[in-house]
Short mmCIF file of C-alpha atoms in Angstrom, two decimals:
data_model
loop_
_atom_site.label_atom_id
_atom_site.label_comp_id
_atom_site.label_asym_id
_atom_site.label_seq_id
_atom_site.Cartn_x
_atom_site.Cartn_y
_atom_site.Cartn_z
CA UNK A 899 2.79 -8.68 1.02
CA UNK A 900 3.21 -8.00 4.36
CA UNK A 901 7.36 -6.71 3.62
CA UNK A 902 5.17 -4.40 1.04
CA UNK A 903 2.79 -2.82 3.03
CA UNK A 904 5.17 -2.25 6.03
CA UNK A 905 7.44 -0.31 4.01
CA UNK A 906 4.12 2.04 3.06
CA UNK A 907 3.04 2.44 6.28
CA UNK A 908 6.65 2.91 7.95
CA UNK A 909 6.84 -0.42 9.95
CA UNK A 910 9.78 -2.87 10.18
CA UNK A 911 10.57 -6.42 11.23
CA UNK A 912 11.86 -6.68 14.56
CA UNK A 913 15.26 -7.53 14.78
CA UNK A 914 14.86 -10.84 16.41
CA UNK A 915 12.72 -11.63 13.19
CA UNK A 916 15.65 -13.90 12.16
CA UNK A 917 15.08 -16.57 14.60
CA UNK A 918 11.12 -17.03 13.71
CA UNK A 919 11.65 -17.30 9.50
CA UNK A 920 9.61 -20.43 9.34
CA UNK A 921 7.15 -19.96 11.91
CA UNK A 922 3.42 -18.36 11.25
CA UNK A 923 3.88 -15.99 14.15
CA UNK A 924 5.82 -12.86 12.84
CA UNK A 925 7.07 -10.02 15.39
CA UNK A 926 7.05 -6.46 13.79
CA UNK A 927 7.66 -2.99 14.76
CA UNK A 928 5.17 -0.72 14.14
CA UNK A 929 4.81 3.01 15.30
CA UNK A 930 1.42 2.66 16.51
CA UNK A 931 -1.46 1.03 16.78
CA UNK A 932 -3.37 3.17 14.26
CA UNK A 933 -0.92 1.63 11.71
CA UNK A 934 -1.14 -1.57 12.77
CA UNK A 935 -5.17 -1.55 12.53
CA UNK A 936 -4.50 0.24 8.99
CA UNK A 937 -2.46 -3.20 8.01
CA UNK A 938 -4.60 -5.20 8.85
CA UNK A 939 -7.37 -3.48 7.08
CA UNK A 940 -5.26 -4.15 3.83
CA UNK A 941 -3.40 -7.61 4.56
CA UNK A 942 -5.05 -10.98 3.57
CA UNK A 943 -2.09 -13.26 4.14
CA UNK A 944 -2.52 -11.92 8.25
CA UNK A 945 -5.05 -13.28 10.24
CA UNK A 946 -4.66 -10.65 13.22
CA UNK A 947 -2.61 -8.66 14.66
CA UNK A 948 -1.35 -8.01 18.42
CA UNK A 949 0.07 -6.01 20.76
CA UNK A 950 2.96 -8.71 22.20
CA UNK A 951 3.10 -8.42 25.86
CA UNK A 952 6.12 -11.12 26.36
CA UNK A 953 7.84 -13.97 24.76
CA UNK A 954 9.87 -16.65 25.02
CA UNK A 955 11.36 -20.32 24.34
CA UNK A 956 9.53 -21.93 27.39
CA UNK A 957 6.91 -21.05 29.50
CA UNK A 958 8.94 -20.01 32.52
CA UNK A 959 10.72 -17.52 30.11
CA UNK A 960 7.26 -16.25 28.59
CA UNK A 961 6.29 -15.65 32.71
CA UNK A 962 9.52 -13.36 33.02
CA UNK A 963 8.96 -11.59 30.02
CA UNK A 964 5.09 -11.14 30.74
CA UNK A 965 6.44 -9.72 34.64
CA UNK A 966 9.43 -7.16 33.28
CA UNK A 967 6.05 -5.69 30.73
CA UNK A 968 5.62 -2.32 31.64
CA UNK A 969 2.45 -2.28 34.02
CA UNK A 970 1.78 1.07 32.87
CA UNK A 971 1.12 -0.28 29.55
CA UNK A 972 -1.21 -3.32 30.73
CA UNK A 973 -3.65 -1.07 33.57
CA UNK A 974 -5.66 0.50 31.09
CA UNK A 975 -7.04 -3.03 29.90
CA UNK A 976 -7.15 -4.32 33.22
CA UNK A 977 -9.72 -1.93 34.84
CA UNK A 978 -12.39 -3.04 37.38
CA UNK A 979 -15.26 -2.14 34.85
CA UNK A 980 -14.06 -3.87 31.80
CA UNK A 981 -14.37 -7.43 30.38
CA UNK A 982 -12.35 -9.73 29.02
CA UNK A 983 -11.45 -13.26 28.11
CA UNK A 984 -7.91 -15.44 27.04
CA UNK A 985 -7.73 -17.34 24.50
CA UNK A 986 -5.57 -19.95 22.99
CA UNK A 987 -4.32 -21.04 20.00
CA UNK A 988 -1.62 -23.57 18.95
CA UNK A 989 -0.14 -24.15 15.43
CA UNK A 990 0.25 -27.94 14.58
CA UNK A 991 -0.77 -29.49 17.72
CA UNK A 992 -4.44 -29.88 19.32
CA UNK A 993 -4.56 -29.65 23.13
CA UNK A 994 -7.33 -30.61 25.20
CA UNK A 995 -9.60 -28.33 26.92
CA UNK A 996 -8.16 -29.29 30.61
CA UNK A 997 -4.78 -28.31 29.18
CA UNK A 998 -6.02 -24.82 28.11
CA UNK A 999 -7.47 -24.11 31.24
CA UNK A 1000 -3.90 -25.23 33.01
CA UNK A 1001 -2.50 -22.83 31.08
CA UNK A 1002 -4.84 -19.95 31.77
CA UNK A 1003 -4.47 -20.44 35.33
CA UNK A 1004 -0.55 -20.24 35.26
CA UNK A 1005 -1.13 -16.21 34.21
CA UNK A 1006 -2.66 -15.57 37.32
CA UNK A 1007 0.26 -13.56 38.44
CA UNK A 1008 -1.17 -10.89 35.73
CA UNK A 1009 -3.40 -8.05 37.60
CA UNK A 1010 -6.86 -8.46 35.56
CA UNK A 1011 -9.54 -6.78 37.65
CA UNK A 1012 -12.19 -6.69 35.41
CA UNK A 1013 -14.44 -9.50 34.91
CA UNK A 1014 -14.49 -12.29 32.39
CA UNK A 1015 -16.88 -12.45 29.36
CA UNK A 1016 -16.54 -15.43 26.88
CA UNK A 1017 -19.18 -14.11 24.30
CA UNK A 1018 -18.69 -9.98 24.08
CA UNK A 1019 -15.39 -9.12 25.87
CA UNK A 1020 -14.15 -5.56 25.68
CA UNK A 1021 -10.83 -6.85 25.20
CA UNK A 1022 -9.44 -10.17 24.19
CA UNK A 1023 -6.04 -11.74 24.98
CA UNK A 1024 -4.18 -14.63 23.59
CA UNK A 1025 -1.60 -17.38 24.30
CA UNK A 1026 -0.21 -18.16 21.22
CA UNK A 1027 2.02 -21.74 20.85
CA UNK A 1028 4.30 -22.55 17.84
CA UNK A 1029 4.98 -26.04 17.83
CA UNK A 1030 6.79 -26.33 14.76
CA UNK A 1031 6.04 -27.19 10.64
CA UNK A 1032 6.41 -30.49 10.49
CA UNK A 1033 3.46 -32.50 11.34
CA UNK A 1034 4.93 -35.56 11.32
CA UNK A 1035 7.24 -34.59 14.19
CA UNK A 1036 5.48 -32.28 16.89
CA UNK A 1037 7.42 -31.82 20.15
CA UNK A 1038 6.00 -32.17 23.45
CA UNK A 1039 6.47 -28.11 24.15
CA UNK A 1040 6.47 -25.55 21.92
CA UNK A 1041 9.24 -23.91 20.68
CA UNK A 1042 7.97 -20.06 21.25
CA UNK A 1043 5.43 -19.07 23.35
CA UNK A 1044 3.61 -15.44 22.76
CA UNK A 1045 0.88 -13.66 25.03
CA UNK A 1046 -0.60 -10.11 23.97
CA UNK A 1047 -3.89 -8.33 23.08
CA UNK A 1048 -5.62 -8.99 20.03
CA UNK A 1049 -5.73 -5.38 18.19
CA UNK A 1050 -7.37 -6.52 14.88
CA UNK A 1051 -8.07 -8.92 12.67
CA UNK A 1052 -9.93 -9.41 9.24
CA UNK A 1053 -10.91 -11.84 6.63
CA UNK A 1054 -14.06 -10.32 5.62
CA UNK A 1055 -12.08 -8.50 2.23
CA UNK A 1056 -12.06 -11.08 0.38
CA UNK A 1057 -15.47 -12.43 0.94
CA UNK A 1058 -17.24 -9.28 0.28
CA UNK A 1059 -15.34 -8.88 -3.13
CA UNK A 1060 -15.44 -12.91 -4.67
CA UNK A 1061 -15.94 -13.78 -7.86
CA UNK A 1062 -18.74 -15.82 -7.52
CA UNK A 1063 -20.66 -12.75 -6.95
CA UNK A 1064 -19.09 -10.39 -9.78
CA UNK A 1065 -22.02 -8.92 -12.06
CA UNK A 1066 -19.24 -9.40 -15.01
CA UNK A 1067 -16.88 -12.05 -15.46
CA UNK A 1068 -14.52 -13.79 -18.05
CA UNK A 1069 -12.10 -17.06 -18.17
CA UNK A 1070 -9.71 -15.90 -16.55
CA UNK A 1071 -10.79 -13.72 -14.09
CA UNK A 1072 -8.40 -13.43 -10.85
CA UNK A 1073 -9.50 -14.92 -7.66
CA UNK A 1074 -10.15 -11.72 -5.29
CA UNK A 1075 -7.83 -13.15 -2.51
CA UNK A 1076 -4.99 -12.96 -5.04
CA UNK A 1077 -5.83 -9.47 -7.14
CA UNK A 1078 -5.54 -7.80 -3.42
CA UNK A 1079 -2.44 -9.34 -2.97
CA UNK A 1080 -0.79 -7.91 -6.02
CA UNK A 1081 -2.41 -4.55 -5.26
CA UNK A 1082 -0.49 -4.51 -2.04
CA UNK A 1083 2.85 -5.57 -3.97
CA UNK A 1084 2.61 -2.66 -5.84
CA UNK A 1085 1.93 -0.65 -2.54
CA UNK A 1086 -1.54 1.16 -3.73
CA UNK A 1087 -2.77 3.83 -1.88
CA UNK A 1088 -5.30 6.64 -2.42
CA UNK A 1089 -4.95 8.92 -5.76
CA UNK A 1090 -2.88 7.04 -7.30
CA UNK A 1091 -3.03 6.08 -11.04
CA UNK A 1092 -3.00 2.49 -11.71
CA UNK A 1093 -3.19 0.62 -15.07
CA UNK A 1094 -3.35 -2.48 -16.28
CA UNK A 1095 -2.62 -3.83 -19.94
CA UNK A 1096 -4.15 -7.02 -19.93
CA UNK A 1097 -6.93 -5.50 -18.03
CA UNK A 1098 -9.87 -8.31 -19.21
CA UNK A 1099 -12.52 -7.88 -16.89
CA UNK A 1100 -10.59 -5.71 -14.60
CA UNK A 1101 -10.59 -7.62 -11.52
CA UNK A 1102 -6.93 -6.30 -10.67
CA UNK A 1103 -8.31 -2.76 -11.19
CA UNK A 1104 -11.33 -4.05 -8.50
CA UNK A 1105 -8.47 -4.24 -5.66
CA UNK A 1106 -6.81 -1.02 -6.67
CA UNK A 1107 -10.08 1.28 -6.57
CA UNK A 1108 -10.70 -0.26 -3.02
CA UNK A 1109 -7.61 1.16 -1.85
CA UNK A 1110 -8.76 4.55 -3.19
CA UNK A 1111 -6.64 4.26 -6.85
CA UNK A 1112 -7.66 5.59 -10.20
CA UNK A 1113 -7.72 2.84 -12.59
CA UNK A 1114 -7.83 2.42 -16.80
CA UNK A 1115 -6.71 -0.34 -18.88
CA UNK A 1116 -6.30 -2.00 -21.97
CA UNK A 1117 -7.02 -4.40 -23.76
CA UNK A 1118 -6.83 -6.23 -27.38
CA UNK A 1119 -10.16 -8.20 -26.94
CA UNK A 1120 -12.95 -5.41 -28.50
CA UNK A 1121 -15.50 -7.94 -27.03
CA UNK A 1122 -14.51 -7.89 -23.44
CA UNK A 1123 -13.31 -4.65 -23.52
CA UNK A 1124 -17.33 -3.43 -24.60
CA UNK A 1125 -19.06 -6.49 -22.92
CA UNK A 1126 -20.22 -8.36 -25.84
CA UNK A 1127 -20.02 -11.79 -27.18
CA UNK A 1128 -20.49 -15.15 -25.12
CA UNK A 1129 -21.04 -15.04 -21.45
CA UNK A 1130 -18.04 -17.03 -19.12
CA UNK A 1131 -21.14 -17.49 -16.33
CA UNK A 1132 -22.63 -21.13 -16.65
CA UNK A 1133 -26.15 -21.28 -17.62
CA UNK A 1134 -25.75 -18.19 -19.20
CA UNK A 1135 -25.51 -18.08 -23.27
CA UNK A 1136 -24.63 -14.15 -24.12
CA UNK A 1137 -23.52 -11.08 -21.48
CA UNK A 1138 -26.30 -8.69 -20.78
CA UNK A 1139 -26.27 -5.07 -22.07
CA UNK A 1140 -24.84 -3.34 -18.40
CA UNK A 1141 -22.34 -6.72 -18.48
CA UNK A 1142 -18.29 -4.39 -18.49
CA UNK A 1143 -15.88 -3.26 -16.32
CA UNK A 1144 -17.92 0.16 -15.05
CA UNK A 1145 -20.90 -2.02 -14.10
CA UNK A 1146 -18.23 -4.05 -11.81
CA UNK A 1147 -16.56 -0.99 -9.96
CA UNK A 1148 -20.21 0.84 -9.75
CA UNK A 1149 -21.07 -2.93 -7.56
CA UNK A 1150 -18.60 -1.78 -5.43
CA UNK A 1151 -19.51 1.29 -4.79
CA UNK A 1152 -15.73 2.97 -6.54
CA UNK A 1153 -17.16 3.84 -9.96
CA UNK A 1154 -15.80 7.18 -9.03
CA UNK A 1155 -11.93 5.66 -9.08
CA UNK A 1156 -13.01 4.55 -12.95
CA UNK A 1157 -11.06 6.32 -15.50
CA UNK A 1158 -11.50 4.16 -18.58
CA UNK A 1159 -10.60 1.01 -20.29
CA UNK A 1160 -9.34 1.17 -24.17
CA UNK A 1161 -9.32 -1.67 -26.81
CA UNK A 1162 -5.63 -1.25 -27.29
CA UNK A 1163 -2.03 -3.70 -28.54
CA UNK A 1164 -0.07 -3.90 -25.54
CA UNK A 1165 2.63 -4.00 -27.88
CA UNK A 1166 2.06 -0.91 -28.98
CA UNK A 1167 1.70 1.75 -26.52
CA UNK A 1168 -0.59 4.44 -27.17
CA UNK A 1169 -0.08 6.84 -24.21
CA UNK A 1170 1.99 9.88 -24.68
CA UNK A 1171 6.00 10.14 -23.27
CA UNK A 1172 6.39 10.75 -19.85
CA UNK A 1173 5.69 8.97 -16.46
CA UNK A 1174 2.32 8.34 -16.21
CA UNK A 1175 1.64 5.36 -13.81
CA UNK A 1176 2.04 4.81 -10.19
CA UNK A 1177 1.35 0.82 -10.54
CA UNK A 1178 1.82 -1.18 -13.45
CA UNK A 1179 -0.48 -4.55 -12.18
CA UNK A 1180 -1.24 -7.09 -14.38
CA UNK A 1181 -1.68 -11.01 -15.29
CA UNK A 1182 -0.42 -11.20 -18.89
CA UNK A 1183 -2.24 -14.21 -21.07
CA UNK A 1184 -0.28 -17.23 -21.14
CA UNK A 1185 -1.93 -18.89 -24.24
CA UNK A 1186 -3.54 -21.59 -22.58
CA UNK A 1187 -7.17 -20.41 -21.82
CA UNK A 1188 -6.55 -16.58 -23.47
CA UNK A 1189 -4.67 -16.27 -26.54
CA UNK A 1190 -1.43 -14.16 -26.69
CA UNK A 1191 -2.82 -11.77 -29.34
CA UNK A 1192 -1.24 -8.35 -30.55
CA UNK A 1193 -2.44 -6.56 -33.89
CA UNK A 1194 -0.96 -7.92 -37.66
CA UNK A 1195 -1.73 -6.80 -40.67
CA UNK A 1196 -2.39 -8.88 -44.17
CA UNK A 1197 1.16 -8.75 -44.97
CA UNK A 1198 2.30 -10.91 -41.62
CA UNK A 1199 1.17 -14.86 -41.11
CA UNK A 1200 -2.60 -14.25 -40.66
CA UNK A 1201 -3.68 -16.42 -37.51
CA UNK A 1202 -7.23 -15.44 -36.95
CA UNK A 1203 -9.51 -12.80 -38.43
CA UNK A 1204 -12.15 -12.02 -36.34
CA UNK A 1205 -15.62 -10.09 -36.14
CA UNK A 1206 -17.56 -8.95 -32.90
CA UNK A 1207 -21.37 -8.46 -32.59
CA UNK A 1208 -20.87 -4.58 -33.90
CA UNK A 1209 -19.29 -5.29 -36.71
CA UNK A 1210 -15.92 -4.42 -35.46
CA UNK A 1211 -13.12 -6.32 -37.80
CA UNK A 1212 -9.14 -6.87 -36.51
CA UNK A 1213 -6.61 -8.94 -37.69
CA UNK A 1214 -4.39 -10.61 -34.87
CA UNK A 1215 -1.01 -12.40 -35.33
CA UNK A 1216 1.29 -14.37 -32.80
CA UNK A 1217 2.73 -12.61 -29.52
CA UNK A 1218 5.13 -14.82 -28.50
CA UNK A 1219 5.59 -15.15 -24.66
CA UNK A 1220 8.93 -13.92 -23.86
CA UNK A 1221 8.26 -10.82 -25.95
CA UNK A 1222 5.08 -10.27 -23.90
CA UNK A 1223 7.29 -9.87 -20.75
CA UNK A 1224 9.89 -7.87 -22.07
CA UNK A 1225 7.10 -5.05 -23.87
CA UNK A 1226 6.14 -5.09 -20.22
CA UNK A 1227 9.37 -4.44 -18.71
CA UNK A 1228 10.43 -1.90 -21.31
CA UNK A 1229 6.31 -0.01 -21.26
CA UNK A 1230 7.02 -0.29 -17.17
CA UNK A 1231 10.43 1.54 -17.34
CA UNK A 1232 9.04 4.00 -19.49
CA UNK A 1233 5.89 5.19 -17.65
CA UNK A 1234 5.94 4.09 -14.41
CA UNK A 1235 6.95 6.99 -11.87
CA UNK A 1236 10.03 6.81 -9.74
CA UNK A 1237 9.57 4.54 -7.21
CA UNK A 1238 6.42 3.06 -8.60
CA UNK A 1239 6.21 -0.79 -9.10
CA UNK A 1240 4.85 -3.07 -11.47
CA UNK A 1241 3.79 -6.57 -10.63
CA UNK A 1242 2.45 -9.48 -12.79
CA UNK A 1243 2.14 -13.09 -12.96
CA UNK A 1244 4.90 -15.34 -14.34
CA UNK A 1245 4.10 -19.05 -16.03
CA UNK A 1246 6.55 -21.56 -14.75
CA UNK A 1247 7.46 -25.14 -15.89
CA UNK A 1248 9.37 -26.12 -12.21
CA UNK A 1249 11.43 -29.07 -13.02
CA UNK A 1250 13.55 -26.43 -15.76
CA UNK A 1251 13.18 -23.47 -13.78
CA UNK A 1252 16.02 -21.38 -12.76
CA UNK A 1253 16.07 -17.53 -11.70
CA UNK A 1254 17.86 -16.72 -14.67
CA UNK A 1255 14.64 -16.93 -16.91
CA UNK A 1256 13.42 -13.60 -15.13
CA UNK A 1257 12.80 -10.52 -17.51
CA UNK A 1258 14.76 -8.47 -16.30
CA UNK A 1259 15.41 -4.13 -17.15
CA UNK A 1260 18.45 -1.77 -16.41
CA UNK A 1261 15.53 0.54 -14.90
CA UNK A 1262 13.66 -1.95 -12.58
CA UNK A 1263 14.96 -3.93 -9.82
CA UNK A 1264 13.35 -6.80 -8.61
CA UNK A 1265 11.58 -6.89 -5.32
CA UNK A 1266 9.92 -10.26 -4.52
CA UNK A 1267 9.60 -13.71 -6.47
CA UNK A 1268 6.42 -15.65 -4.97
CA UNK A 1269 5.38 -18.67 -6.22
CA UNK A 1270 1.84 -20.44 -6.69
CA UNK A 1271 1.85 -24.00 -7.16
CA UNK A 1272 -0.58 -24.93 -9.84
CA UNK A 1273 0.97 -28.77 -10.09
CA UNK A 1274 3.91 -30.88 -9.15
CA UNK A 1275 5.09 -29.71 -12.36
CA UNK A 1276 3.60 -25.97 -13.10
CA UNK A 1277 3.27 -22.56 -10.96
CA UNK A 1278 3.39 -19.23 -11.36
CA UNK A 1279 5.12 -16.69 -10.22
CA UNK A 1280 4.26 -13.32 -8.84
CA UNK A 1281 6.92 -10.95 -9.80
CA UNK A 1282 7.22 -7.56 -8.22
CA UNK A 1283 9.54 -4.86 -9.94
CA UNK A 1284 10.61 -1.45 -8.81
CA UNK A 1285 11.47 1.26 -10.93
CA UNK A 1286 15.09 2.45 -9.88
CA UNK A 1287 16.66 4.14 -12.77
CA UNK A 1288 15.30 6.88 -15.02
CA UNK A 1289 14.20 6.13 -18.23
CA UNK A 1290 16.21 6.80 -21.58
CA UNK A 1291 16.75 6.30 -24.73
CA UNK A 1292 19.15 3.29 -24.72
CA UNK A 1293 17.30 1.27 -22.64
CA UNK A 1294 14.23 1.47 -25.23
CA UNK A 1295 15.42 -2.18 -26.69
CA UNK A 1296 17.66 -3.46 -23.43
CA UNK A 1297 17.29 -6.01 -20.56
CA UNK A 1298 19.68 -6.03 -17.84
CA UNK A 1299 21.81 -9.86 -18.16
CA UNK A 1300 24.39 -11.19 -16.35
CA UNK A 1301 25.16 -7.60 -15.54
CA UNK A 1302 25.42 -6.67 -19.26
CA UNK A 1303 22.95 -4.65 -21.51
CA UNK A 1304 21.91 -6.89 -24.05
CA UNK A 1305 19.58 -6.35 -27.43
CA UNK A 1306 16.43 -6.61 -26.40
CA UNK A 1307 15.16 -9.60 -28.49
CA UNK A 1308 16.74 -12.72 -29.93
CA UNK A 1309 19.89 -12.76 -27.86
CA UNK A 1310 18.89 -14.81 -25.12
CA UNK A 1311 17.83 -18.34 -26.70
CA UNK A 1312 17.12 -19.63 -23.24
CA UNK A 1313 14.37 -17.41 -22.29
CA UNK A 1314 13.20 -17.83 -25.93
CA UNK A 1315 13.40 -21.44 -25.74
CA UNK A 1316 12.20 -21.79 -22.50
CA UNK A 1317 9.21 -19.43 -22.97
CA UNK A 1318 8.06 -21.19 -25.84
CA UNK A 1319 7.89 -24.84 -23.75
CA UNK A 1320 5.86 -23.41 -21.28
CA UNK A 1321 2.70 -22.72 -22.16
CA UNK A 1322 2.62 -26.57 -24.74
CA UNK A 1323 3.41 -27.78 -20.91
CA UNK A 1324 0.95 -26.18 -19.29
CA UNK A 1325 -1.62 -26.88 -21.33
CA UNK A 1326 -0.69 -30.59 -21.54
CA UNK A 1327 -1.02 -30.96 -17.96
CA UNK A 1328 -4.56 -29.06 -17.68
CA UNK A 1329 -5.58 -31.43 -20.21
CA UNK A 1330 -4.37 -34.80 -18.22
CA UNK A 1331 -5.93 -33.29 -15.28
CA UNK A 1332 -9.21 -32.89 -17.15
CA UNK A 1333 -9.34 -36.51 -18.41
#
C-alpha cells in the first residue's frame, strides 16, 4: 500500500531502506511535507508519519546524527513562544517510566526554548526504539534508534466508514480497513472511473468515491443489485425499500461519485470496445458463502432457477473458479486504460500453493502478492495487476505461462485442478471451525 501510494504522490524509499526490511519503522523520501500529510490522509497500514531528525544503531550515534541536523531546520519549532512535549515509543519491549525520563534528559543538548505542554503541545516529538520481531528474544538495546517531529497521523478512516454502521449490507461485505487498502493498490485518485464486477453491496466502490472516483458496477444477483430479498443484518427479516448501493454512498456524503450499478454476467461483458476504466477493483465470489454464478440457458446443466420479489426470472449455471479469474484478466486487459490497475482477492489453499497458480495476461504485469491469513491452512491473496501492453486481438483467449502464450482455457490442468480444490477446502475448514 504504502509502495502504491508513494509512486502516486512521487515519493521513494530511502536508499538505506534495505537495512530496515523487517522493522515497523520505514524511512522514505518525500518532496514535502504537504505530500507526506496527503499519505497519511490515505494510508491505513501507517500509523504516523515524521519528519526524521537523526538516526542511528546506538544512542551515541543517534546524538551525532541529531547534532550534524541542520539547526536551520529545527529553530522554527524551537521558538520561545511555542509548546511542546517528547514522547516515546518502543516496539517489542516495555520500559519503565524512570527509563523514559533518562532518556529525555540525554537530548538536552537540543536547543528547545519553548515550554513543555503534556496535554495540547504545538508540536510533538518522538524517540522511537526498534528492538527487534522476535519476542521471545529482545536485546538489552535497540537495534535503531529514531528522533523527529510527528507531522501526521490517522486512524480515524476506517472508523468513520465500518461496516457495522453501513445502512446496506450483504454476506460478504468487505471489512472497510481492507476495501481502502485495495483502493490504494489500484492508486485511486479524483475523476477517475472505477468499476467493479462483483460489485455486491459496493463496499469497494465506498473507498473509491472517498478518494474522489466515479464508480458503477455489476452484478449477476438482481436482488442485491435492486435491494430486495432477505436482509444479511441480524434481527432483521427483509431489506427496507431505500436498502442499495446509492443509499450507501448518499451516507457518505459521495452520492455525487455514483454512476450506476447494472444486473449484469461478468462473463459476458456488456460495455462497448475501448478503454474505459481507470481501476478494475474487485473480490470475485469464491463459492463458499456467494455462489459463482454466470447466466445458462435451458439447453446447459440447469443448477438453479430462480425468482426475485418482482417477478424477475434467470437461469444460472456453474462458473467455475479458474475461469472467473481469467474473464477478469482478459475484461482487465481489454478496458482498463494504460497504466491503470486492477486488483482483487485470490482464494488460497497454503500447504499446495505455489506462485505458479497466478492468472496471469500478456497485457498485465503483476505488481504485489499480499497475503491474508484466514487459517493455518487457507488465505487469500490480494493481487495487484498493471496494465503494460495494449490490448489486441490475440490476446482475447491468452494468458501469459512460463513465458509462452497459451489457449486461454483447458491447457493448464494445474490451475484447473487446483482451482477446483479450493473452495471444497475452504469450506471444509469454515465448517470445522463452526462446530
Amino acid at each position: 500500500e504504502i509502495t502504491s501510494l508513494l509512486s502516486l504522490c512521487g515519493g521513494q524509499f530511502s536508499g538505506e531502506q534495505e537495512i530496515h526490511v523487517n522493522s515497523p519503522f520505514w524511512i522514505l523520501n518525500i518532496p514535502s511535507e504537504d505530500m507526506a500529510r496527503g499519505l497519511m490522509k490515505r494510508t491505513v497500514c501507517a500509523k504516523s508519519v515524521f519528519e526524521l531528525w537523526g538516526h542511528g544503531m546506538s544512542a551515541e550515534k543517534l546524538y551525532a546524527s541529531l547534532k550534524s541536523y541542520p539547526m536551520d531546520k529545527m529553530v522554527p519549532y524551537l521558538q520561545p513562544d511555542s509548546t511542546y512535549k517528547i514522547h516515546i515509543h518502543t516496539f517489542n519491549k516495555t520500559l519503565t517510566q524512570a527509563q523514559k525520563i533518562k532518556k529525555i534528559d540525554a537530548l538536552e543538548f537540543l536547543p528547545f526554548r519553548g515550554k513543555v505542554n503534556l496535554k495540547n503541545p504545538e508540536h510533538i516529538f518522538w524517540i522511537l526504539e526498534d528492538y527487534g520481531m522476535d519476542p521471545n528474544n529482545v536485546p538489552e538495546e535497540p537495534f535503531h534508534l529514531y528522533f523527529g517531529r510527528w507531522v501526521h497521523g490517522q486512524r480515524e478512516l476506517i472508523e468513520s466508514y465500518s461496516v457495522k454502521k453501513r445502512h446496506f449490507i450483504g454476506n460478504t461485505s468487505m471489512d472497510a480497513c481492507l476495501s481502502f487498502i485495495m483502493a490504494n493498490h489500484g492508486r485511486v485518485k479524483p475523476n477517475d472511473v472505477v468499476y467493479d464486477p462483483f460489485v455486491g453491496t459496493g463496499g469497494l466502490l465506498i473507498s473509491s468515491a472517498h478518494f474522489g472516483a466515479y464508480v458503477c458496477g455489476t452484478d449477476i444477483d438482481y436482488n442485491t443489485i435492486h435491494g430486495l430479498g432477505k436482509a444479511s443484518r441480524k434481527n432483521q427479516k427483509w431489506r427496507g425499500p431505500d436498502e442499495n448501493i446509492r443509499a450507501n454512498l448518499r451516507q457518505y456524503g459521495l452520492e455525487q461519485y455514483y454512476l450506476d450499478a447494472l444486473v449484469s454476467d461478468s462473463s459476458r461483458p456488456i460495455w462497448r470496445k475501448g478503454m474505459l476504466f481507470d481501476a478494475i477493483i474487485t473480490d470475485p465470489p469464491y463459492g463458499i458463502r456467494e455462489a459463482t454464478r454466470r447466466m445458462g440457458s435451458q439447453k446447459d446443466t440447469v443448477k438453479s432457477a430462480e425468482r426475485s420479489t418482482e417477478n424477475h426470472i434467470f437461469v444460472s449455471s456453474s462458473y467455475h473458479l479458474s475461469d472467473i479469474f481469467f474473464d477478469l484478466l482478459k475484461f482487465a486487459a481489454e478496458y482498463l486504460v494504460m497504466g491503470g490497475r486492477l486488483v482483487y482477492w485470490l482464494p488460497i489453499y497454503r500447504p499446495e500453493y505455489t506462485e505458479e497458480i497466478i492468472p496471469r495476461h500478456p497485457c498485465l504485469k503483476l505488481i504485489s502478492n499480499c497475503e491474508q491469513m484466514l487459517s493455518s491452512h487457507t488465505s487469500r491473496r490480494l493481487i495487484t495487476m498493471e496494465k503494460v501492453k495494449e490490448f489486441k486481438d490475440q490476446d482475447q483467449d491468452s494468458y501469459l505461462s512460463d513465458g509462452q502464450y497459451l489457449p486461454y482455457r483447458g491447457h493448464n490442468s494445474f490451475r484447473e485442478k487446483y482451482f477446483s480444490g479450493v473452495t471444497k477446502r475452504i469450506a471444509k475448514e469454515e465448517k470445522d471451525n463452526q462446530k
